[in-house]
mmCIF file of C-alpha atoms in Angstrom:
data_model
loop_
_atom_site.group_PDB
_atom_site.id
_atom_site.type_symbol
_atom_site.label_atom_id
_atom_site.label_comp_id
_atom_site.label_asym_id
_atom_site.label_seq_id
_atom_site.Cartn_x
_atom_site.Cartn_y
_atom_site.Cartn_z
ATOM 1 C CA MET A 5 143.344 75.871 104.495
ATOM 2 C CA LEU A 6 141.676 78.621 106.508
ATOM 3 C CA SER A 7 139.693 81.429 104.958
ATOM 4 C CA TYR A 8 138.218 84.598 106.458
ATOM 5 C CA ASP A 9 135.268 86.577 105.105
ATOM 6 C CA ASN A 10 135.253 90.141 106.441
ATOM 7 C CA LEU A 11 131.781 90.892 105.141
ATOM 8 C CA GLN A 12 129.720 92.672 107.739
ATOM 9 C CA ASN A 13 126.353 94.347 107.938
ATOM 10 C CA ALA A 14 126.462 98.139 107.993
ATOM 11 C CA ASN A 15 124.173 101.194 107.890
ATOM 12 C CA ALA A 16 124.580 103.551 104.947
ATOM 13 C CA THR A 17 123.176 106.936 104.112
ATOM 14 C CA GLY A 18 122.141 108.870 101.003
ATOM 15 C CA PRO A 19 119.354 110.755 99.318
ATOM 16 C CA GLY A 20 116.030 109.444 98.011
ATOM 17 C CA GLY A 21 112.792 110.725 96.510
ATOM 18 C CA ASN A 22 112.045 112.755 93.469
ATOM 19 C CA LEU A 23 110.829 116.230 92.485
ATOM 20 C CA LYS A 24 107.229 115.317 93.422
ATOM 21 C CA THR A 25 107.860 113.691 96.782
ATOM 22 C CA GLY A 26 110.709 115.996 97.698
ATOM 23 C CA LYS A 27 114.220 115.035 98.652
ATOM 24 C CA TYR A 28 114.825 113.027 101.863
ATOM 25 C CA LEU A 29 117.870 111.460 103.442
ATOM 26 C CA TYR A 30 118.192 107.869 104.580
ATOM 27 C CA GLY A 31 119.730 107.766 108.026
ATOM 28 C CA THR A 32 118.145 111.142 108.865
ATOM 29 C CA ASP A 33 114.587 111.359 107.627
ATOM 30 C CA PHE A 34 114.138 107.596 107.399
ATOM 31 C CA ASP A 35 116.071 104.575 108.700
ATOM 32 C CA SER A 36 119.522 103.907 107.301
ATOM 33 C CA LEU A 37 120.135 101.674 104.277
ATOM 34 C CA ASP A 38 120.869 98.060 105.316
ATOM 35 C CA VAL A 39 123.973 97.077 103.399
ATOM 36 C CA SER A 40 127.030 94.870 103.737
ATOM 37 C CA GLN A 41 130.545 96.213 104.176
ATOM 38 C CA SER A 42 134.022 94.926 103.397
ATOM 39 C CA GLY A 43 136.742 97.408 104.179
ATOM 40 C CA ASN A 44 135.696 100.773 102.755
ATOM 41 C CA THR A 45 133.276 99.241 100.254
ATOM 42 C CA CYS A 46 129.582 98.997 100.935
ATOM 43 C CA SER A 47 127.307 96.781 98.792
ATOM 44 C CA MET A 48 123.572 96.869 98.515
ATOM 45 C CA ASN A 49 123.249 93.297 99.613
ATOM 46 C CA ASN A 50 121.863 91.691 102.783
ATOM 47 C CA ALA A 51 120.093 88.477 103.684
ATOM 48 C CA ASN A 52 116.770 89.722 102.243
ATOM 49 C CA VAL A 53 117.508 92.124 99.379
ATOM 50 C CA ARG A 54 120.127 92.621 96.657
ATOM 51 C CA THR A 55 119.971 95.790 94.585
ATOM 52 C CA ILE A 56 121.583 95.826 91.171
ATOM 53 C CA ASN A 57 122.608 98.755 88.933
ATOM 54 C CA LEU A 58 121.864 97.859 85.299
ATOM 55 C CA ASN A 59 123.212 101.279 84.283
ATOM 56 C CA GLY A 60 121.077 101.455 81.116
ATOM 57 C CA GLY A 61 121.560 97.831 80.213
ATOM 58 C CA THR A 62 119.137 94.911 80.418
ATOM 59 C CA SER A 63 121.150 92.222 82.298
ATOM 60 C CA GLY A 64 123.179 91.903 85.445
ATOM 61 C CA SER A 65 123.057 90.340 88.846
ATOM 62 C CA SER A 66 125.881 91.836 90.967
ATOM 63 C CA ALA A 67 125.005 93.960 93.973
ATOM 64 C CA TYR A 68 125.724 97.670 93.459
ATOM 65 C CA SER A 69 128.766 98.850 95.474
ATOM 66 C CA PHE A 70 129.920 102.263 96.611
ATOM 67 C CA THR A 71 132.406 103.863 99.007
ATOM 68 C CA CYS A 72 131.002 103.728 102.555
ATOM 69 C CA PRO A 73 129.023 105.193 104.228
ATOM 70 C CA GLU A 74 127.124 107.351 101.674
ATOM 71 C CA ASN A 75 125.701 106.670 98.218
ATOM 72 C CA THR A 76 124.697 109.645 96.089
ATOM 73 C CA PHE A 77 124.645 107.847 92.706
ATOM 74 C CA LYS A 78 122.719 108.873 90.718
ATOM 75 C CA GLU A 79 120.333 111.667 89.964
ATOM 76 C CA ILE A 80 118.223 110.880 86.938
ATOM 77 C CA ASN A 81 114.864 112.038 85.477
ATOM 78 C CA GLY A 82 113.917 114.013 88.566
ATOM 79 C CA ALA A 83 114.911 111.373 91.075
ATOM 80 C CA TYR A 84 117.778 111.759 93.536
ATOM 81 C CA SER A 85 118.919 108.124 93.803
ATOM 82 C CA PRO A 86 116.638 105.352 92.566
ATOM 83 C CA LEU A 87 119.139 102.746 93.785
ATOM 84 C CA ASN A 88 118.771 103.980 97.388
ATOM 85 C CA ASP A 89 114.981 104.002 97.112
ATOM 86 C CA ALA A 90 114.775 100.496 95.567
ATOM 87 C CA HIS A 91 117.066 98.983 98.199
ATOM 88 C CA PHE A 92 115.271 100.649 101.139
ATOM 89 C CA PHE A 93 111.790 99.832 99.814
ATOM 90 C CA GLY A 94 112.808 96.269 99.047
ATOM 91 C CA ASN A 95 113.614 95.782 102.750
ATOM 92 C CA VAL A 96 110.379 97.512 103.817
ATOM 93 C CA ILE A 97 108.354 95.135 101.580
ATOM 94 C CA PHE A 98 110.216 92.059 102.887
ATOM 95 C CA ASN A 99 109.482 93.115 106.490
ATOM 96 C CA MET A 100 105.849 93.875 105.669
ATOM 97 C CA TYR A 101 105.253 90.326 104.377
ATOM 98 C CA ASN A 102 107.101 88.847 107.311
ATOM 99 C CA ASP A 103 105.082 90.905 109.813
ATOM 100 C CA TRP A 104 101.641 90.508 108.142
ATOM 101 C CA LEU A 105 101.813 86.979 106.762
ATOM 102 C CA GLY A 106 104.664 85.424 108.752
ATOM 103 C CA THR A 107 106.569 84.531 105.566
ATOM 104 C CA ALA A 108 109.076 85.941 103.135
ATOM 105 C CA PRO A 109 107.474 87.351 99.951
ATOM 106 C CA LEU A 110 109.650 85.109 97.704
ATOM 107 C CA SER A 111 111.407 81.787 98.152
ATOM 108 C CA PHE A 112 114.740 83.523 97.384
ATOM 109 C CA GLN A 113 116.413 86.859 98.036
ATOM 110 C CA LEU A 114 114.655 89.850 96.528
ATOM 111 C CA GLN A 115 116.566 91.182 93.511
ATOM 112 C CA MET A 116 115.850 94.849 92.739
ATOM 113 C CA ARG A 117 117.237 95.706 89.282
ATOM 114 C CA VAL A 118 117.400 99.434 88.722
ATOM 115 C CA HIS A 119 118.202 101.762 85.718
ATOM 116 C CA TYR A 120 116.814 99.236 83.178
ATOM 117 C CA SER A 121 117.400 100.135 79.559
ATOM 118 C CA SER A 122 116.945 103.754 78.441
ATOM 119 C CA ASN A 123 113.908 105.995 79.111
ATOM 120 C CA TYR A 124 111.945 102.835 80.046
ATOM 121 C CA GLU A 125 108.484 103.793 81.364
ATOM 122 C CA ASN A 126 107.635 100.655 83.218
ATOM 123 C CA ALA A 127 108.581 98.054 85.901
ATOM 124 C CA PHE A 128 108.120 94.312 85.840
ATOM 125 C CA TRP A 129 108.578 90.936 87.479
ATOM 126 C CA ASP A 130 110.161 88.276 85.250
ATOM 127 C CA GLY A 131 110.055 85.231 87.486
ATOM 128 C CA SER A 132 113.315 85.913 89.223
ATOM 129 C CA ALA A 133 113.686 89.660 89.798
ATOM 130 C CA MET A 134 111.954 93.023 90.015
ATOM 131 C CA THR A 135 113.120 95.391 87.340
ATOM 132 C CA PHE A 136 112.588 99.172 87.223
ATOM 133 C CA GLY A 137 112.910 101.647 84.378
ATOM 134 C CA ASP A 138 113.949 105.316 84.822
ATOM 135 C CA GLY A 139 110.848 106.673 83.078
ATOM 136 C CA GLN A 140 110.944 109.555 80.644
ATOM 137 C CA ASN A 141 108.045 111.931 80.129
ATOM 138 C CA THR A 142 105.206 110.172 82.010
ATOM 139 C CA PHE A 143 106.883 108.735 85.071
ATOM 140 C CA TYR A 144 109.808 109.411 87.363
ATOM 141 C CA PRO A 145 111.995 106.362 87.930
ATOM 142 C CA LEU A 146 109.550 103.592 88.904
ATOM 143 C CA VAL A 147 111.030 102.632 92.248
ATOM 144 C CA SER A 148 108.301 104.069 94.473
ATOM 145 C CA LEU A 149 107.079 101.911 97.330
ATOM 146 C CA ASP A 150 103.732 101.154 95.728
ATOM 147 C CA VAL A 151 105.251 100.092 92.416
ATOM 148 C CA SER A 152 107.951 98.057 94.141
ATOM 149 C CA ALA A 153 105.390 96.290 96.316
ATOM 150 C CA HIS A 154 103.210 95.602 93.281
ATOM 151 C CA GLU A 155 106.055 93.880 91.443
ATOM 152 C CA VAL A 156 107.143 91.849 94.473
ATOM 153 C CA SER A 157 103.524 90.793 94.926
ATOM 154 C CA HIS A 158 103.459 89.420 91.368
ATOM 155 C CA GLY A 159 106.227 87.017 92.493
ATOM 156 C CA PHE A 160 104.450 86.193 95.716
ATOM 157 C CA THR A 161 101.197 85.262 94.148
ATOM 158 C CA GLU A 162 102.895 83.342 91.325
ATOM 159 C CA GLN A 163 104.904 81.239 93.736
ATOM 160 C CA LYS A 164 102.184 80.719 96.224
ATOM 161 C CA ALA A 165 99.496 79.743 93.764
ATOM 162 C CA ALA A 166 101.431 77.070 91.905
ATOM 163 C CA GLY A 167 100.719 73.531 93.170
ATOM 164 C CA TYR A 168 98.142 74.449 95.784
ATOM 165 C CA ALA A 169 94.715 72.951 96.160
ATOM 166 C CA SER A 170 93.104 76.310 97.051
ATOM 167 C CA LEU A 171 93.854 79.981 97.296
ATOM 168 C CA ASN A 172 91.937 82.093 99.834
ATOM 169 C CA VAL A 173 92.223 85.903 99.921
ATOM 170 C CA ALA A 174 90.318 87.951 102.504
ATOM 171 C CA ILE A 175 90.054 91.491 103.852
ATOM 172 C CA SER A 176 88.805 92.399 107.297
ATOM 173 C CA GLY A 177 88.851 95.092 109.954
ATOM 174 C CA GLY A 178 89.440 98.770 109.637
ATOM 175 C CA SER A 179 86.853 101.411 108.822
ATOM 176 C CA GLY A 180 84.892 102.585 105.847
ATOM 177 C CA ASP A 181 83.993 100.375 102.894
ATOM 178 C CA ALA A 182 86.535 98.530 100.708
ATOM 179 C CA ASP A 183 86.042 96.098 97.826
ATOM 180 C CA LEU A 184 88.179 93.039 97.143
ATOM 181 C CA TYR A 185 89.045 92.065 93.619
ATOM 182 C CA LEU A 186 90.914 88.942 92.428
ATOM 183 C CA ASN A 187 91.968 88.324 88.838
ATOM 184 C CA PHE A 188 94.321 86.032 86.920
ATOM 185 C CA ASP A 189 97.012 87.172 84.486
ATOM 186 C CA ALA A 190 95.893 90.821 84.362
ATOM 187 C CA PRO A 191 94.995 93.627 86.748
ATOM 188 C CA SER A 192 91.395 93.659 87.802
ATOM 189 C CA SER A 193 88.840 96.306 86.875
ATOM 190 C CA ASN A 194 85.146 96.959 87.552
ATOM 191 C CA THR A 195 84.324 94.613 84.661
ATOM 192 C CA GLN A 196 87.277 92.181 84.658
ATOM 193 C CA PHE A 197 87.721 89.900 87.659
ATOM 194 C CA VAL A 198 87.655 86.220 88.744
ATOM 195 C CA CYS A 199 86.209 87.060 92.101
ATOM 196 C CA ARG A 200 84.524 90.215 93.476
ATOM 197 C CA PRO A 201 82.352 89.592 96.580
ATOM 198 C CA TYR A 202 80.825 93.107 96.419
ATOM 199 C CA LYS A 203 79.564 93.354 100.005
ATOM 200 C CA ASN A 204 79.030 96.310 102.338
ATOM 201 C CA GLY A 205 81.798 96.916 104.802
ATOM 202 C CA ASN A 206 85.269 95.463 104.916
ATOM 203 C CA THR A 207 84.730 91.744 105.415
ATOM 204 C CA GLU A 208 85.133 90.012 102.084
ATOM 205 C CA SER A 209 86.819 86.857 100.850
ATOM 206 C CA CYS A 210 87.620 84.959 97.657
ATOM 207 C CA THR A 211 88.365 81.239 97.523
ATOM 208 C CA ILE A 212 89.776 79.664 94.319
ATOM 209 C CA SER A 213 89.958 75.929 94.078
ATOM 210 C CA ALA A 214 93.011 74.449 92.275
ATOM 211 C CA PRO A 215 94.388 77.873 91.344
ATOM 212 C CA GLN A 216 96.113 78.104 88.050
ATOM 213 C CA ALA A 217 99.896 78.556 88.226
ATOM 214 C CA GLY A 218 100.846 82.054 87.159
ATOM 215 C CA ILE A 219 100.267 85.616 88.345
ATOM 216 C CA TRP A 220 97.184 86.425 90.431
ATOM 217 C CA HIS A 221 96.346 90.040 90.897
ATOM 218 C CA ILE A 222 94.914 91.039 94.235
ATOM 219 C CA ASP A 223 93.367 94.534 94.477
ATOM 220 C CA VAL A 224 91.681 96.284 97.398
ATOM 221 C CA LYS A 225 89.844 99.390 96.334
ATOM 222 C CA GLY A 226 88.533 101.970 98.737
ATOM 223 C CA TYR A 227 84.848 102.508 97.991
ATOM 224 C CA ARG A 228 84.206 104.887 100.928
ATOM 225 C CA ASN A 229 86.927 106.250 103.214
ATOM 226 C CA ALA A 230 88.499 102.844 103.790
ATOM 227 C CA SER A 231 91.509 102.574 106.109
ATOM 228 C CA GLY A 232 93.221 100.171 108.483
ATOM 229 C CA ILE A 233 92.206 97.056 106.512
ATOM 230 C CA LYS A 234 93.918 93.706 107.043
ATOM 231 C CA LEU A 235 94.715 91.589 103.987
ATOM 232 C CA THR A 236 95.075 87.807 104.521
ATOM 233 C CA ILE A 237 96.355 85.402 101.893
ATOM 234 C CA ASN A 238 96.319 81.652 102.477
ATOM 235 C CA ALA A 239 97.305 78.945 100.008
ATOM 236 C CA GLN A 240 96.859 75.273 100.897
#
C-alpha cells in the first residue's frame, strides 16, 4: 500500500506584541512564522517547535492550526497573538542554542503551550513542555522572548546536568563588568547561590563536580554597563 503525506513547510504571517511593546507583524517587521502546511491548513509545527493552544485548559498536545497564510487568533489581556509570539520565539531560542552551543536546547521538540488556565500569572517548565499563562493584572501574556528563553533553559540545564561528572559554566568577552551566578533548584540572588566568582571584568567560571539532577539556574547580572558577553555551558 502506498501513502502520501502532503505536509510541507510554509511561511505564515500575523500580529504579535502587546500594548507595551507595540504591535508588530511577522513576515513584515520580523521574519515569517515557520509552520507546516497541508492544503489550506497551516499548523504551528516544524522540526524544532510545536505550539499548542490550551484555550483556557490545562492539558493538550496538538499543534495549533489555522487557515493559511495568516493567524490573527487571539487578542487577550493586551496582547495581539500570544500563539504567534510563542511559536516565533521558540524557533529563535532553538536557533540561539544551536548557534551558541552547537546543540539543541532539549533532547526533543520544543513544546510551547499557550493560553494555560484562566488569568494565570506565570509560566513554567514541567519536564516535557513550556507552559504560558495569559496573565491578568500584573503581567501581559507571559510569552515574551526573555520568559520563553528562561523556561526553555530550565529544561536545558535539567537535562544536561543529570548523569554528568561535572558542570562548567563560564562567561567571557564583551565589555563592562558582569557577574555570574549559579544556583540549584531556585533562582539566584545576592545572598543565595551555589557559585558566584565575584571578579572584576567579564571572565568568570563555575565548576560543579557531580551536579545534582534537577534544575540549575544560571544568571548573568550586569554590574556595570555589561554587553556582548559570551556564555559557555559544558557538561561532561
